[in-house]
XYZ file of C-alpha atoms in Angstrom:
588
model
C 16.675 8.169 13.711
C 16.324 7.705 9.996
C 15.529 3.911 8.977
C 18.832 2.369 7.797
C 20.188 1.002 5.120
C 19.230 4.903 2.948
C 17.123 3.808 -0.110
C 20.346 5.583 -2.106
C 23.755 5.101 -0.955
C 25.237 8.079 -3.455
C 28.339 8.477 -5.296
C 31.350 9.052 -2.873
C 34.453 11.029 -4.607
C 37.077 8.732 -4.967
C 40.051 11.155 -5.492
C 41.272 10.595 -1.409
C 40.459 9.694 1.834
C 40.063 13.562 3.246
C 37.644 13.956 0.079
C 35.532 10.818 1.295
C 35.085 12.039 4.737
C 33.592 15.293 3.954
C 31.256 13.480 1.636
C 30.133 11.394 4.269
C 29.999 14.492 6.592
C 27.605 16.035 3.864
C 25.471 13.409 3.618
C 24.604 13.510 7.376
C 25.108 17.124 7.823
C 21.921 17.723 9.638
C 22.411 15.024 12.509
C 25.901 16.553 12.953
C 24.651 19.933 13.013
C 22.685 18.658 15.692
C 24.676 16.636 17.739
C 27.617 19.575 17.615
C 25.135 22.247 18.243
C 24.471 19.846 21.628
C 27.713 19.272 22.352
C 28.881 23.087 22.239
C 26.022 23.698 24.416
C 26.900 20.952 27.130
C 30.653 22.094 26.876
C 30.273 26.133 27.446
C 27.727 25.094 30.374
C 30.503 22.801 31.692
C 33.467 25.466 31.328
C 31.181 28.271 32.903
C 30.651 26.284 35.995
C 34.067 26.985 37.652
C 33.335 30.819 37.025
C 30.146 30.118 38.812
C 31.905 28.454 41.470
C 34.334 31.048 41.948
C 31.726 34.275 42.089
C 30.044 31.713 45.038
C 33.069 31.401 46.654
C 34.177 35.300 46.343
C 30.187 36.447 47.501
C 30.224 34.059 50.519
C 33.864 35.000 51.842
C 32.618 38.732 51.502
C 28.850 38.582 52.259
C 28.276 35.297 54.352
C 24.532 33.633 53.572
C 23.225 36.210 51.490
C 20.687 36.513 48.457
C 23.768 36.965 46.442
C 25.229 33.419 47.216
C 22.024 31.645 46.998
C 21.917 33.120 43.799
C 25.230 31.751 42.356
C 24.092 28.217 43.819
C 21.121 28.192 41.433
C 23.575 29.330 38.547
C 25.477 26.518 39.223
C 22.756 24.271 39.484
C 21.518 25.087 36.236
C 24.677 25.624 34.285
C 25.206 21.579 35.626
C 21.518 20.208 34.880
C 21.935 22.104 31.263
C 25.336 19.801 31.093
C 23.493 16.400 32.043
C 20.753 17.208 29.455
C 23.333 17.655 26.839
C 25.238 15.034 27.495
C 22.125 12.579 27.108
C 20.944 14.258 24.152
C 24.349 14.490 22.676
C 25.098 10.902 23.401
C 22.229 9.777 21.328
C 22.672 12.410 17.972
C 26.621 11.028 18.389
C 25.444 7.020 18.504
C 23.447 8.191 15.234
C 26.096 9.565 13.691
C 28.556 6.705 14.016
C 26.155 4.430 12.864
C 24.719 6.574 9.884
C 29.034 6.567 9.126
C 29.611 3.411 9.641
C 26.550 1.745 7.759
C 26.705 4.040 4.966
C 29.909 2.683 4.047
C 28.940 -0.780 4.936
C 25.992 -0.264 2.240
C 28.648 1.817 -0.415
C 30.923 -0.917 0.169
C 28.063 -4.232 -0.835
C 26.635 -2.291 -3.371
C 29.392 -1.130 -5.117
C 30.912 -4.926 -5.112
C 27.142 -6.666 -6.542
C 27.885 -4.480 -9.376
C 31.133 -5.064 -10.143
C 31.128 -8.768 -11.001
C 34.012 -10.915 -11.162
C 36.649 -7.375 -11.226
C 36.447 -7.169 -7.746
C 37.635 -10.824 -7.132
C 40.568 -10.578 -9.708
C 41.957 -7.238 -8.391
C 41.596 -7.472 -4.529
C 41.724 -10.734 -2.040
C 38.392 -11.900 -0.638
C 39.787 -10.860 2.683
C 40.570 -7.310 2.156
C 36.762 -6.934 1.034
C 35.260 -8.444 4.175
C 38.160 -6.512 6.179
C 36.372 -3.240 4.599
C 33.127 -4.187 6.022
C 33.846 -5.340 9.067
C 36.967 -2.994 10.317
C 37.814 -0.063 8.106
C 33.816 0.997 7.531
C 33.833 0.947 11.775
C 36.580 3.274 11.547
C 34.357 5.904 9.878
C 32.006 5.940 12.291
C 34.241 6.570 14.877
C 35.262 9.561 13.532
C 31.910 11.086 13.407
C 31.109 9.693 17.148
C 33.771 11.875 18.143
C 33.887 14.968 16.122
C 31.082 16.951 17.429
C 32.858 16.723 20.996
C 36.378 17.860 19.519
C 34.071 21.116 18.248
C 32.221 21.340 21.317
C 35.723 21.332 22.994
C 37.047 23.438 20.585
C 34.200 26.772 20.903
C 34.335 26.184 25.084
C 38.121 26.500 24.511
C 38.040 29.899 23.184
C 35.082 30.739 24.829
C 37.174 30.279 28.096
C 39.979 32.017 26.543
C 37.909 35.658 26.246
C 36.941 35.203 30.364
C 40.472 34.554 30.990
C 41.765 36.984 29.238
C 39.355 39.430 31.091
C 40.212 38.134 34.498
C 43.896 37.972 34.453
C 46.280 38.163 31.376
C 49.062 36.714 32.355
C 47.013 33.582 33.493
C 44.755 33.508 30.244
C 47.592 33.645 27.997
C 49.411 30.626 29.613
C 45.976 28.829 29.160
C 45.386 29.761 25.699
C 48.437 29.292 24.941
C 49.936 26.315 26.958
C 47.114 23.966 25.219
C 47.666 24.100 21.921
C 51.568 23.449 22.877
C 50.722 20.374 24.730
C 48.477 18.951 21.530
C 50.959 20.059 19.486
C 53.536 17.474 21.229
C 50.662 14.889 20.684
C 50.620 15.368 17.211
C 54.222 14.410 16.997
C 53.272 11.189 17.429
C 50.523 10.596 14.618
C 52.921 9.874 11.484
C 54.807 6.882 13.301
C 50.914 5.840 14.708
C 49.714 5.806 11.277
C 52.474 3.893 9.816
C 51.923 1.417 12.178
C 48.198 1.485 11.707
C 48.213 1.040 8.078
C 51.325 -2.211 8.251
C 48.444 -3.830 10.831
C 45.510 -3.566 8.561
C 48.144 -5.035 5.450
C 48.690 -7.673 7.835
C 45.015 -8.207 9.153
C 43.586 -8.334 5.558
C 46.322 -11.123 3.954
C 45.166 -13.107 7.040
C 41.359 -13.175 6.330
C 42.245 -13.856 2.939
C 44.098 -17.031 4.069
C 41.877 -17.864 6.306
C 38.893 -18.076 3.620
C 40.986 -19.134 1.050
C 42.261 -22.123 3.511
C 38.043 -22.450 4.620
C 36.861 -22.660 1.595
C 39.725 -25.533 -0.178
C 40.105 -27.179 3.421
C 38.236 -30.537 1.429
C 40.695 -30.232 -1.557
C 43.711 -29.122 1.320
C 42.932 -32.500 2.966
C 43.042 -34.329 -0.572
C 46.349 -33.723 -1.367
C 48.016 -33.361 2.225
C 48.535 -29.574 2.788
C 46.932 -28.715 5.640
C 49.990 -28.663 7.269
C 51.628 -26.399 4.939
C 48.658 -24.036 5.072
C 48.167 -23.959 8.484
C 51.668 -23.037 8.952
C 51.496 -20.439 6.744
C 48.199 -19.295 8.555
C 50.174 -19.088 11.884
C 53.322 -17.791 10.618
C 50.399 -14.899 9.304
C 48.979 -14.802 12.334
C 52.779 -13.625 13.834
C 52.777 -11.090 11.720
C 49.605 -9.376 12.783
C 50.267 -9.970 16.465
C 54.058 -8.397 16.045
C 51.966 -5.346 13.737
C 49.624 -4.798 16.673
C 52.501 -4.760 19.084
C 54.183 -2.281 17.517
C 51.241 -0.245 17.217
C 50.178 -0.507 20.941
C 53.771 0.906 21.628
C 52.807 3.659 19.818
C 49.395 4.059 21.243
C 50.810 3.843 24.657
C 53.318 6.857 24.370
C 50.410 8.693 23.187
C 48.023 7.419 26.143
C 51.074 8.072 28.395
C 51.386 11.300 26.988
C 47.599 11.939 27.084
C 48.129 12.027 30.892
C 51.184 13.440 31.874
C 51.077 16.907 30.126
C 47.318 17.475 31.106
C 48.697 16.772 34.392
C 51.578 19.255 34.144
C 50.058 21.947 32.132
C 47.393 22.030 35.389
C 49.976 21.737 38.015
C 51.540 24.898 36.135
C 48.431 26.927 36.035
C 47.722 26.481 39.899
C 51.267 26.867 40.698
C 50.703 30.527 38.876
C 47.232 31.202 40.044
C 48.599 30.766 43.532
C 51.209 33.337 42.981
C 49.220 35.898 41.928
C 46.122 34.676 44.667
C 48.850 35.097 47.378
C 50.711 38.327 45.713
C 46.542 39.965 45.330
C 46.191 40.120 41.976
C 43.426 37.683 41.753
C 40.709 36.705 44.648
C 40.220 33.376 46.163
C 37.316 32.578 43.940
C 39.060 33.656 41.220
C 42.111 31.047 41.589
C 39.145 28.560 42.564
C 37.762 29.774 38.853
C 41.140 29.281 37.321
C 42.022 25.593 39.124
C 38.423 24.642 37.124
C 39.275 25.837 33.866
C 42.464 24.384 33.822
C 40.634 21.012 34.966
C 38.000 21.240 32.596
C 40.008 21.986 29.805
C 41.997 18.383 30.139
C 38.783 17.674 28.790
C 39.078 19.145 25.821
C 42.200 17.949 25.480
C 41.549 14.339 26.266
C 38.954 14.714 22.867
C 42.026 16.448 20.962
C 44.558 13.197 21.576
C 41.717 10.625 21.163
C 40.790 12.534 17.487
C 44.061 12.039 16.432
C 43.963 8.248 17.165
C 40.618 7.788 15.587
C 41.693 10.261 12.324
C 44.837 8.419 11.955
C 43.015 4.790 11.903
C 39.730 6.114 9.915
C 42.360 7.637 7.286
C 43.614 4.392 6.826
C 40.363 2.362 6.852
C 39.034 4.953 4.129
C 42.242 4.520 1.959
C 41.460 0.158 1.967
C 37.705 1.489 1.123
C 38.697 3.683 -1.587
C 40.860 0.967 -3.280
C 37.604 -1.344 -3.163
C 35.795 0.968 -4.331
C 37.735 2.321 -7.266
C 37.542 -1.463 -8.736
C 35.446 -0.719 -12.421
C 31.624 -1.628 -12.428
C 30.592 -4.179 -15.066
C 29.187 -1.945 -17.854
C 31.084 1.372 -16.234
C 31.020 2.493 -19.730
C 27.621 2.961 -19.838
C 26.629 5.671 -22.667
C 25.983 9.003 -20.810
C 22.511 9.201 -23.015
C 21.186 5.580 -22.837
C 19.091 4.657 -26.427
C 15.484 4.412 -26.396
C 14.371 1.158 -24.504
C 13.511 -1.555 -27.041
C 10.007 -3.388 -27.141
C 9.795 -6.470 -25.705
C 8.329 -8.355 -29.354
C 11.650 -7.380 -31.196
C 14.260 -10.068 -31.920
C 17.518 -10.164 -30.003
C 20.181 -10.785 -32.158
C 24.360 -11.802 -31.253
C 25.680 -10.543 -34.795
C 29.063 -12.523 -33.903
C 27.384 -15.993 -34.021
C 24.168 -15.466 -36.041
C 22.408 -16.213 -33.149
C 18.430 -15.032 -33.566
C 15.906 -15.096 -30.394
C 12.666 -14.265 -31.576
C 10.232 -13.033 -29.292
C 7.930 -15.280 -27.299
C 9.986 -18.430 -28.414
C 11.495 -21.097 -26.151
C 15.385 -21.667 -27.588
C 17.671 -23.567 -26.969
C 21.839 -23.596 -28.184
C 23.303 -27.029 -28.310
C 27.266 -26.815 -29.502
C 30.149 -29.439 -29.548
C 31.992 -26.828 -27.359
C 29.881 -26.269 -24.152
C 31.855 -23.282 -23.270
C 31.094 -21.509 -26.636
C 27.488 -21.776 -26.359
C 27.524 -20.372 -22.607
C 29.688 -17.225 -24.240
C 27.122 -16.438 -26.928
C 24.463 -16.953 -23.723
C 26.409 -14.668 -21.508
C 27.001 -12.249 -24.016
C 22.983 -11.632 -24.663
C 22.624 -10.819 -20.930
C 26.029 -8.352 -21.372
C 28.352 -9.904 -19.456
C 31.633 -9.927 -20.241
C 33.811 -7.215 -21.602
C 34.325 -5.626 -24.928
C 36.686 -8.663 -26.250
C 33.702 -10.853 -25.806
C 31.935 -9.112 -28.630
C 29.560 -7.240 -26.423
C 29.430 -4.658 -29.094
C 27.862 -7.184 -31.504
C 24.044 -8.053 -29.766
C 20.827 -6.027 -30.599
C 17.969 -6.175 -29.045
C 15.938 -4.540 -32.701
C 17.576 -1.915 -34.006
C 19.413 -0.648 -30.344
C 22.758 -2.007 -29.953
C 22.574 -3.539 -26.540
C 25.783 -2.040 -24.860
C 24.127 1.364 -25.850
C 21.458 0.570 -22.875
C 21.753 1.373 -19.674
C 23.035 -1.604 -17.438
C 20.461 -1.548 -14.792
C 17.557 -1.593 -17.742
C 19.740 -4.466 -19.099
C 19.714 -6.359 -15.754
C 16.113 -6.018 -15.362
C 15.055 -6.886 -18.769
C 17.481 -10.207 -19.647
C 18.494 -12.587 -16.835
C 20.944 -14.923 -17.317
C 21.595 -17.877 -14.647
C 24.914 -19.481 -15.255
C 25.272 -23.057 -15.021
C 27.441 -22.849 -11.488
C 24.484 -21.715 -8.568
C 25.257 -19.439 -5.849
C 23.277 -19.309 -2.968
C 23.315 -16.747 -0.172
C 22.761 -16.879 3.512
C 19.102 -16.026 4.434
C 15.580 -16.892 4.696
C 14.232 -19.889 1.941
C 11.931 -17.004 0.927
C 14.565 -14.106 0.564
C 16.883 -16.081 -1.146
C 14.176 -17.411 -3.838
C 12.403 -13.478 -3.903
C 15.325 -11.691 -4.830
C 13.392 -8.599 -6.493
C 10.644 -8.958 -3.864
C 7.254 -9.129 -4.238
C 6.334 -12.436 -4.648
C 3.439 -14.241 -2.977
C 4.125 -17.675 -1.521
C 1.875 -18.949 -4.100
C 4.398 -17.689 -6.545
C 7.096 -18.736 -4.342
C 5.962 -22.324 -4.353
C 4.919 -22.641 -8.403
C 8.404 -21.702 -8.840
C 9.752 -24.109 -6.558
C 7.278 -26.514 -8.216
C 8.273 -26.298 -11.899
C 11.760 -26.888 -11.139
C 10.725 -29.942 -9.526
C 12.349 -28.395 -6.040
C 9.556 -29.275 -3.424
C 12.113 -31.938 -1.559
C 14.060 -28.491 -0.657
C 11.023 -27.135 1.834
C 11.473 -30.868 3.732
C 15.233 -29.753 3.416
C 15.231 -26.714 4.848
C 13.496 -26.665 8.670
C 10.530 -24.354 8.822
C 10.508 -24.457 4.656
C 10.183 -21.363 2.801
C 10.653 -19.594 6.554
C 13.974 -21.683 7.101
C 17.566 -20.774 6.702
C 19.587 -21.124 4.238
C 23.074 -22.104 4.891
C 26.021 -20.269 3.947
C 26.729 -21.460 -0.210
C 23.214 -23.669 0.558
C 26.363 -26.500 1.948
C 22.983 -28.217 3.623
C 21.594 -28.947 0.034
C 22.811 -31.684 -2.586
C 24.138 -30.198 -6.079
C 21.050 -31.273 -7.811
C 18.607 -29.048 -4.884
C 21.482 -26.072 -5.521
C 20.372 -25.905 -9.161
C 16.649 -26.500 -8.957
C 16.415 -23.319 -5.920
C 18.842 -21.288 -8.509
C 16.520 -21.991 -11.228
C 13.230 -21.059 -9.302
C 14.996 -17.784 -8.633
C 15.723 -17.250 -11.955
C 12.035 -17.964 -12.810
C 10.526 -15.526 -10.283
C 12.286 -12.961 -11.633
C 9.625 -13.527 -14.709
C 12.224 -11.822 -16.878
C 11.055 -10.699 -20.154
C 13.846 -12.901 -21.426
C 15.458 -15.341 -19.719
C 18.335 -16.846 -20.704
C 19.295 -20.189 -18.653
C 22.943 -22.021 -19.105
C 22.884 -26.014 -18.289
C 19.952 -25.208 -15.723
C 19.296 -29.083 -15.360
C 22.655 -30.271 -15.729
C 22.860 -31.930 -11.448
C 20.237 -33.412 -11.303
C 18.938 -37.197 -12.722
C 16.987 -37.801 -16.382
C 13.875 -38.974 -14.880
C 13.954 -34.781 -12.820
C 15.156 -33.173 -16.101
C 12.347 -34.879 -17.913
C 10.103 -33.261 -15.913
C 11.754 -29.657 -15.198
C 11.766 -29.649 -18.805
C 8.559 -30.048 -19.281
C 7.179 -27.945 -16.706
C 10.030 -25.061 -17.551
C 8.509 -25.262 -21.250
C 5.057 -24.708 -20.144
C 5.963 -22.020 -17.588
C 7.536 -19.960 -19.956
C 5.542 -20.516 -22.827
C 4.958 -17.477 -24.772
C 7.722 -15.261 -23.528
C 11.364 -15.337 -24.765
C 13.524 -17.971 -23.346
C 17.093 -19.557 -24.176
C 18.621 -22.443 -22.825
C 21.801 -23.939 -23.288
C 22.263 -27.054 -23.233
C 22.307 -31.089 -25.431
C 20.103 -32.736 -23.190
C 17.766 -34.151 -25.646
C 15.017 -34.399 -22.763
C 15.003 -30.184 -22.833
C 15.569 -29.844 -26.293
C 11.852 -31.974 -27.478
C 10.218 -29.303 -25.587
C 11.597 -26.263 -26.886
C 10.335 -24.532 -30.131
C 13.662 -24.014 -31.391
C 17.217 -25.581 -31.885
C 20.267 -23.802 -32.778
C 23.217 -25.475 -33.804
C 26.908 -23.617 -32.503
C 29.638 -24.739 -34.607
C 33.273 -23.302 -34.032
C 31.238 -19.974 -32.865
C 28.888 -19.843 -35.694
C 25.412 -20.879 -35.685
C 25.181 -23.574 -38.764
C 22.030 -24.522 -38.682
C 18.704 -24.056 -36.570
C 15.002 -26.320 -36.656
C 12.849 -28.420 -34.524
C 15.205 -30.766 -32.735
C 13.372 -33.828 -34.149
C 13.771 -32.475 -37.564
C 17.725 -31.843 -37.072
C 18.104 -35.470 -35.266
C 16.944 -36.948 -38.479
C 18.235 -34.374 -41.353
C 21.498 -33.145 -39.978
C 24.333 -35.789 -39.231
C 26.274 -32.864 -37.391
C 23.529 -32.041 -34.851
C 23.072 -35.986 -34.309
C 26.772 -36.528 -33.322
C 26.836 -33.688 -30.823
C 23.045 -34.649 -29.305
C 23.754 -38.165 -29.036
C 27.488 -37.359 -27.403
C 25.516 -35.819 -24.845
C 23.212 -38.710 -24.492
C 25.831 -40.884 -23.849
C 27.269 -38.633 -20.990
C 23.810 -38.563 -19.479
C 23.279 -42.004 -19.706
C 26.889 -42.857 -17.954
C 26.223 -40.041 -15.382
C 22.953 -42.055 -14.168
C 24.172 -45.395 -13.977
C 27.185 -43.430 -12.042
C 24.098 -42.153 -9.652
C 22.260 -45.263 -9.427
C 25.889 -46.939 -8.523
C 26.595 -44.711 -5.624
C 22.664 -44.496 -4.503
C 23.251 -48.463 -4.181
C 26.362 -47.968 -2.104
């Protein structure tokens, strides 16, 4: 079996859920091939045994103990050890080809969400994401686990139906003919089955949502008084996917009712006629033998036929919930079709909207009255954002920076916003996220953002786990692991938004220092007033209602520029009330 996740997970068409399953089906053509191939062998062997068993019965009624039956006992022998080898073979290519289903949409389904930002947030619940992953991507494999049987089923069908035909007519044409009328009433049932499919997985995916919604705001919940409230709506949710399920295993048991009545009938019919025409001389005793195990066998067949339609009906539903996920725009989906040339690395990067100017190889920093302002003109040099944000307006030299592709983008310019996120994982993983890295690297980074209480943190250190959102870690050890990520991305610019704004002045003092000399020589921006980062930087600029006013050394603006002073010493006197605030509750 091929290593999973694929290096690639492709570009599924989007246009339907029918469209999506044959691209899947393409993409692992060559394990279905083989596991159908398998299965068609293991099924013919397994319908030609009761023609065996009938020419064994004939020979010994006629013959006795002769060469002849001996003969038909090996047949049968083989035809069933050919069966038990294709069964074990085709249980294994079928395992693959659920899993190769059902983990390439797992992967389509994460990597198409890390690259579409905050859009996939604002246009779909948190739940019905995580219901993608963890139901409707299932779905898909189970469609694949079970197709190359339904073919397999299919070829010995009509493989039976030319030996039929040959032996008796009549008989063969009430087989052929009485199975596709008995699937036929089966079918009936699949609209209803899929209406009640697709009102459970509604109902399944507003209840994750409100169950992470109600996780993840149970502190603010208990703050005001409404967990109550929301834990009645929860339940009253809850109702409403147990009453959905109900009515869909009403459904399902018609159809598994169904499933076992007609096979039952349609065989009691075709023994009731073989009889007949056994008694009336049309057809030998081995021959009605023959006919009883076809008829058998082919419940079989038709067993696969009723359990496709359940799995179709639920993986068309589960590929309709991926397909809206999926259709949610990428951030930069409008990359140019011919990306411009790549820039060099010593040419200025310019936002033409503020009159912002990053020179190569410079450490800058953005200090405005209006935080948010300067973290726009920061997120806007990374591209982030959309076209309102003026993303049309940065250059990176003479290359417009939207004209790039996204990826090159990414990998060139990092930008860590002032808010860390933290994932589940390995110390290690979580810090390497471009892997790589050597622990040496791992632990200067972790060093010069003063973060070496996090390995006494963490059990095991850089081989401990991270908890989910880092919840085992203080605010301040949050932002110091988000900014040695940042750093060990070594980013040929890297553009950092209130990276030290958690954590104490006698920490910042030092991150800044260390942060100044890490990066010393290659292109860095920082936003933020803390005078303790902005005497190590090489450069100030001032943001003033969106417009850079004025730019220097920040000593030199402290003393020249009254404007500058106000909003420098502003922020002084927040960080000076913020640590007595920390020294006050460290005392308590």
């Amino acid at each position: 079996m091929r290593s999973l996740p694929l290096p690639e997970p492709g570009r599924p068409p989007l246009t339907g859920p029918w469209a999506y399953l044959r691209w899947l089906s393409v993409r692992q053509l060559g394990v279905l091939l083989g596991a159908t191939g398998v299965s068609i062998v293991g099924n013919v062997a397994g319908a030609m045994q009761p023609l065996a068993l009938g020419m064994v019965v004939d020979d010994g009624l006629s013959h006795g103990l002769t060469a002849g039956l001996w003969s038909g006992c090996l047949l049968l022998f083989a035809l069933g050890m050919v069966q038990v080898g294709a069964n074990v073979w085709g249980h294994r290519l079928e395992v693959e080809n659920w899993l190769r289903a059902a983990f390439a949409s797992s992967q389509q389904i994460g990597h198409h969400v890390t690259r579409t930002g905050d859009a996939v947030t604002e246009t779909l619940p948190t739940g019905e994401v995580v219901a993608t992953v963890a139901s409707d991507a299932l779905r898909m494999g189970e469609v694949f686990h079970i197709l190359p049987r339904l073919i397999g089923g299919i070829v010995a069908y009509l493989t039976l139906g030319v030996v039929l035909l040959t032996i008796s007519p009549p008989l063969g044409l009430l087989v052929l003919l009485g199975l596709p009328v008995v699937v036929a009433v089966l079918s009936l049932l699949v609209p209803p089955l899929q209406r009640r499919q697709a009102a459970q997985r509604e109902a399944t995916g507003r209840l994750t949502t409100l169950g992470a919604d109600t996780v993840s705001g149970l502190r603010i919940l208990r703050g005001i008084g409404g967990e109550e409230v929301f834990s009645g709506r929860y339940r009253e949710q809850s109702q409403q996917v147990r009453r959905t399920g109900v009515a869909v295993a009403q459904t399902q048991s018609y159809l598994d009712a169904l499933q076992t009545l007609l096979p039952g009938l349609f065989l009691a019919i075709v023994v009731w006629a073989g009889a007949r025409l056994a008694i009336a001389g049309d057809i030998t005793p081995g021959q009605l033998v023959s006919f009883y195990g076809f008829a058998a066998f082919l419940t079989q067949p038709l067993w696969t036929a009723s359990e496709a339609i359940r799995v179709v009906t639920r993986a068309v539903v589960g590929a309709r919930k991926i397909l809206t996920v999926l259709r949610v725009p990428v951030a930069g989906h409008d990359d140019p079709a011919t990306p411009a040339d790549s820039p060099a690395v010593d040419q200025e990067l310019v936002d033409e909207r503020s009159g912002l100017v990053v020179r190569p190889g410079r450490l800058l920093a953005v200090v405005g009255a209006d935080p948010d302002e300067s973290a726009r003109i920061a997120l806007r040099l990374g591209r982030h954002g959309g076209e309102d944000e003026g993303l049309s307006d940065v250059r990176w030299g003479r290359t417009v920076l939207r004209q790039l592709g996204l990826s090159e983008v990414r990998g060139r310019i990092v930008v860590a916003e002032s808010t860390p996120h933290l994932f589940t994982g390995l110390l290690s993983e979580e810090l390497d996220v471009r892997g790589g890295a050597s622990r040496a690297e791992l632990l200067t980074a972790l060093q010069v953002a003063d973060a070496g209480d996090v390995l006494d943190s963490v059990p095991d250190g850089l081989d401990g786990e991270v908890e989910e959102k880092g919840r085992s870690l203080s605010g301040g050890q949050r932002q110091r692991v988000a900014l040695a990520r940042a750093l060990l991305t070594d980013a040929e610019v890297l553009v950092l938004i209130e990276p030290t704004s958690a954590v104490d002045a006698h920490t910042e003092a030092r991150i800044a220092q260390r942060l100044a000399d890490h990066r010393r020589g290659r292109t860095t921006v920082i936003v933020s007033a803390s005078p303790l980062v902005l005497d190590t930087v090489d450069e100030v600029a001032l943001v003033e209602a969106g417009r850079v006013t004025v730019t220097g050394p920040h000593r030199t603006l402290m003393s020249e520029h009254p404007g500058y002073r106000r909003v420098v010493s502003r922020a002084d006197d927040d960080d000076a009330s913020k640590e007595v605030t920390d020294h006050a509750t460290a005392g308590r």
